[in-house]
Amino acid sequence: MAVRALSEALLACADYVLTGPAALSHARQVAVIGEVLGRRLAFHELSPDDFRRETAATWPPSAVEMLLAAWGAAVGHPAYVTATVADLTGAPARSFRDWVAAHADSFRNADGLGIRSVAEHGIVEPAE
């Protein structure tokens, strides 16, 4: 999408909402990551106060509050899904599972932003 938007004049001046083909909850996204990695993972949602405490030393408070407000407004509503990728490229958007499979090494890498890093914040951990 970026290549098309940067190389085609008609696309360059517009705004696009790009999504995958389906809305997945955070818990389902974590489950898919686990399935692709061949291990069972559990999603544990943090309370807003726990999230504030976990991110206090590393994230700007305004970013934390913006995220909490956005997540709060989204409760009970499926994520917005568009057909923009297919409309502009003629090919369907890649599924989350396919994206995870293509980036599985990033999730396995202890030095990257993978499962271990996220687990340090208490968001995802190996299931018992």
PDB file of C-alpha atoms in Angstrom:
ATOM      1  CA  MET A   1       0.000   0.000   0.000  1.00  0.00           C
ATOM      2  CA  ALA A   2       2.784   2.425   0.839  1.00  0.00           C
ATOM      3  CA  VAL A   3       4.474   1.858  -2.524  1.00  0.00           C
ATOM      4  CA  ARG A   4       1.242   2.488  -4.383  1.00  0.00           C
ATOM      5  CA  ALA A   5       0.417   5.597  -2.368  1.00  0.00           C
ATOM      6  CA  LEU A   6       3.901   6.982  -2.902  1.00  0.00           C
ATOM      7  CA  SER A   7       4.159   6.130  -6.583  1.00  0.00           C
ATOM      8  CA  GLU A   8       0.697   6.870  -7.930  1.00  0.00           C
ATOM      9  CA  ALA A   9      -0.341  10.504  -7.987  1.00  0.00           C
ATOM     10  CA  LEU A  10      -4.060   9.758  -7.646  1.00  0.00           C
ATOM     11  CA  LEU A  11      -3.470   7.827  -4.426  1.00  0.00           C
ATOM     12  CA  ALA A  12      -0.888  10.157  -2.893  1.00  0.00           C
ATOM     13  CA  CYS A  13      -3.274  12.887  -1.783  1.00  0.00           C
ATOM     14  CA  ALA A  14      -5.898  10.761  -0.084  1.00  0.00           C
ATOM     15  CA  ASP A  15      -6.357   9.227   3.351  1.00  0.00           C
ATOM     16  CA  TYR A  16      -6.953   5.503   3.676  1.00  0.00           C
ATOM     17  CA  VAL A  17      -8.043   3.288   6.524  1.00  0.00           C
ATOM     18  CA  LEU A  18      -6.118   0.051   6.085  1.00  0.00           C
ATOM     19  CA  THR A  19      -7.211  -3.010   8.022  1.00  0.00           C
ATOM     20  CA  GLY A  20      -6.955  -6.738   7.850  1.00  0.00           C
ATOM     21  CA  PRO A  21      -9.903  -8.780   6.642  1.00  0.00           C
ATOM     22  CA  ALA A  22     -11.409  -9.447  10.080  1.00  0.00           C
ATOM     23  CA  ALA A  23     -11.818  -7.842  13.501  1.00  0.00           C
ATOM     24  CA  LEU A  24     -10.045  -9.854  16.206  1.00  0.00           C
ATOM     25  CA  SER A  25     -10.134  -9.244  19.938  1.00  0.00           C
ATOM     26  CA  HIS A  26      -6.837  -8.824  21.763  1.00  0.00           C
ATOM     27  CA  ALA A  27      -7.368 -12.235  23.345  1.00  0.00           C
ATOM     28  CA  ARG A  28      -7.847 -13.831  19.912  1.00  0.00           C
ATOM     29  CA  GLN A  29      -4.766 -12.074  18.547  1.00  0.00           C
ATOM     30  CA  VAL A  30      -2.695 -13.512  21.407  1.00  0.00           C
ATOM     31  CA  ALA A  31      -4.190 -16.962  20.803  1.00  0.00           C
ATOM     32  CA  VAL A  32      -3.257 -16.766  17.114  1.00  0.00           C
ATOM     33  CA  ILE A  33       0.308 -15.748  17.996  1.00  0.00           C
ATOM     34  CA  GLY A  34       0.514 -18.775  20.293  1.00  0.00           C
ATOM     35  CA  GLU A  35      -0.899 -21.098  17.651  1.00  0.00           C
ATOM     36  CA  VAL A  36       1.652 -19.911  15.099  1.00  0.00           C
ATOM     37  CA  LEU A  37       4.506 -20.275  17.611  1.00  0.00           C
ATOM     38  CA  GLY A  38       3.276 -23.690  18.700  1.00  0.00           C
ATOM     39  CA  ARG A  39       2.705 -22.712  22.305  1.00  0.00           C
ATOM     40  CA  ARG A  40      -0.324 -21.820  24.363  1.00  0.00           C
ATOM     41  CA  LEU A  41      -0.466 -18.188  25.450  1.00  0.00           C
ATOM     42  CA  ALA A  42      -2.961 -16.436  27.690  1.00  0.00           C
ATOM     43  CA  PHE A  43      -4.096 -12.827  27.487  1.00  0.00           C
ATOM     44  CA  HIS A  44      -4.522 -11.002  30.774  1.00  0.00           C
ATOM     45  CA  GLU A  45      -6.139  -7.603  30.558  1.00  0.00           C
ATOM     46  CA  LEU A  46      -4.734  -4.915  32.814  1.00  0.00           C
ATOM     47  CA  SER A  47      -6.971  -2.486  34.645  1.00  0.00           C
ATOM     48  CA  PRO A  48      -6.493   1.160  33.629  1.00  0.00           C
ATOM     49  CA  ASP A  49      -4.663   1.828  36.914  1.00  0.00           C
ATOM     50  CA  ASP A  50      -2.386  -1.189  36.401  1.00  0.00           C
ATOM     51  CA  PHE A  51      -1.661  -0.011  32.844  1.00  0.00           C
ATOM     52  CA  ARG A  52      -0.770   3.444  34.148  1.00  0.00           C
ATOM     53  CA  ARG A  53       1.597   1.914  36.726  1.00  0.00           C
ATOM     54  CA  GLU A  54       3.195  -0.452  34.180  1.00  0.00           C
ATOM     55  CA  THR A  55       3.888   2.320  31.677  1.00  0.00           C
ATOM     56  CA  ALA A  56       4.647   5.213  34.069  1.00  0.00           C
ATOM     57  CA  ALA A  57       8.430   5.038  33.704  1.00  0.00           C
ATOM     58  CA  THR A  58       8.528   4.703  29.925  1.00  0.00           C
ATOM     59  CA  TRP A  59       5.441   6.226  28.286  1.00  0.00           C
ATOM     60  CA  PRO A  60       4.259   9.846  28.291  1.00  0.00           C
ATOM     61  CA  PRO A  61       1.143  10.198  30.462  1.00  0.00           C
ATOM     62  CA  SER A  62      -0.732  11.879  27.598  1.00  0.00           C
ATOM     63  CA  ALA A  63      -0.131   8.814  25.372  1.00  0.00           C
ATOM     64  CA  VAL A  64      -1.298   6.476  28.140  1.00  0.00           C
ATOM     65  CA  GLU A  65      -4.491   8.466  28.686  1.00  0.00           C
ATOM     66  CA  MET A  66      -5.153   8.683  24.932  1.00  0.00           C
ATOM     67  CA  LEU A  67      -4.813   4.897  24.608  1.00  0.00           C
ATOM     68  CA  LEU A  68      -7.016   4.233  27.639  1.00  0.00           C
ATOM     69  CA  ALA A  69      -9.699   6.569  26.268  1.00  0.00           C
ATOM     70  CA  ALA A  70      -9.577   4.939  22.841  1.00  0.00           C
ATOM     71  CA  TRP A  71      -9.693   1.430  24.290  1.00  0.00           C
ATOM     72  CA  GLY A  72     -12.518   2.416  26.626  1.00  0.00           C
ATOM     73  CA  ALA A  73     -14.568   3.851  23.761  1.00  0.00           C
ATOM     74  CA  ALA A  74     -14.057   0.631  21.791  1.00  0.00           C
ATOM     75  CA  VAL A  75     -15.354  -1.725  24.498  1.00  0.00           C
ATOM     76  CA  GLY A  76     -18.248  -3.731  23.092  1.00  0.00           C
ATOM     77  CA  HIS A  77     -17.626  -2.648  19.510  1.00  0.00           C
ATOM     78  CA  PRO A  78     -15.793  -4.782  16.944  1.00  0.00           C
ATOM     79  CA  ALA A  79     -12.823  -3.158  15.261  1.00  0.00           C
ATOM     80  CA  TYR A  80     -13.577  -1.301  12.058  1.00  0.00           C
ATOM     81  CA  VAL A  81     -12.801  -3.418   8.993  1.00  0.00           C
ATOM     82  CA  THR A  82     -12.403  -1.979   5.504  1.00  0.00           C
ATOM     83  CA  ALA A  83     -11.937  -3.417   2.030  1.00  0.00           C
ATOM     84  CA  THR A  84      -9.459  -0.662   1.136  1.00  0.00           C
ATOM     85  CA  VAL A  85      -6.494  -2.994   0.591  1.00  0.00           C
ATOM     86  CA  ALA A  86      -8.456  -5.183  -1.818  1.00  0.00           C
ATOM     87  CA  ASP A  87     -10.047  -2.185  -3.531  1.00  0.00           C
ATOM     88  CA  LEU A  88      -6.685  -0.548  -4.204  1.00  0.00           C
ATOM     89  CA  THR A  89      -4.494  -3.565  -4.860  1.00  0.00           C
ATOM     90  CA  GLY A  90      -6.902  -6.111  -6.297  1.00  0.00           C
ATOM     91  CA  ALA A  91      -5.685  -8.614  -3.682  1.00  0.00           C
ATOM     92  CA  PRO A  92      -7.258  -9.311  -0.302  1.00  0.00           C
ATOM     93  CA  ALA A  93      -5.642  -7.954   2.845  1.00  0.00           C
ATOM     94  CA  ARG A  94      -3.373 -10.417   4.611  1.00  0.00           C
ATOM     95  CA  SER A  95      -4.920 -12.159   7.599  1.00  0.00           C
ATOM     96  CA  PHE A  96      -3.503 -11.590  11.067  1.00  0.00           C
ATOM     97  CA  ARG A  97      -2.434 -15.264  11.141  1.00  0.00           C
ATOM     98  CA  ASP A  98      -0.510 -14.826   7.875  1.00  0.00           C
ATOM     99  CA  TRP A  99       1.120 -11.650   9.169  1.00  0.00           C
ATOM    100  CA  VAL A 100       2.169 -13.380  12.409  1.00  0.00           C
ATOM    101  CA  ALA A 101       3.564 -16.339  10.469  1.00  0.00           C
ATOM    102  CA  ALA A 102       5.626 -13.984   8.302  1.00  0.00           C
ATOM    103  CA  HIS A 103       7.004 -12.279  11.433  1.00  0.00           C
ATOM    104  CA  ALA A 104       7.217 -15.280  13.784  1.00  0.00           C
ATOM    105  CA  ASP A 105      10.932 -14.762  14.413  1.00  0.00           C
ATOM    106  CA  SER A 106      10.185 -11.311  15.809  1.00  0.00           C
ATOM    107  CA  PHE A 107       7.849 -12.904  18.343  1.00  0.00           C
ATOM    108  CA  ARG A 108      10.488 -15.512  19.249  1.00  0.00           C
ATOM    109  CA  ASN A 109      13.322 -12.987  19.579  1.00  0.00           C
ATOM    110  CA  ALA A 110      13.973 -12.106  23.221  1.00  0.00           C
ATOM    111  CA  ASP A 111      15.627  -8.843  22.165  1.00  0.00           C
ATOM    112  CA  GLY A 112      12.757  -7.779  19.910  1.00  0.00           C
ATOM    113  CA  LEU A 113       9.230  -6.674  20.641  1.00  0.00           C
ATOM    114  CA  GLY A 114       8.011 -10.237  20.896  1.00  0.00           C
ATOM    115  CA  ILE A 115       6.135 -12.266  23.432  1.00  0.00           C
ATOM    116  CA  ARG A 116       8.826 -12.068  26.088  1.00  0.00           C
ATOM    117  CA  SER A 117       8.952  -8.273  26.001  1.00  0.00           C
ATOM    118  CA  VAL A 118       5.200  -7.991  26.158  1.00  0.00           C
ATOM    119  CA  ALA A 119       5.099 -10.578  28.958  1.00  0.00           C
ATOM    120  CA  GLU A 120       7.380  -8.356  31.039  1.00  0.00           C
ATOM    121  CA  HIS A 121       4.522  -5.848  31.154  1.00  0.00           C
ATOM    122  CA  GLY A 122       2.074  -8.496  32.348  1.00  0.00           C
ATOM    123  CA  ILE A 123       0.006  -8.373  29.186  1.00  0.00           C
ATOM    124  CA  VAL A 124       0.801 -11.771  27.704  1.00  0.00           C
ATOM    125  CA  GLU A 125       2.310 -14.781  29.382  1.00  0.00           C
ATOM    126  CA  PRO A 126       2.679 -18.468  28.670  1.00  0.00           C
ATOM    127  CA  ALA A 127      -0.453 -20.287  29.752  1.00  0.00           C
ATOM    128  CA  GLU A 128      -0.190 -22.833  32.520  1.00  0.00           C
TER     129      GLU A 128
END
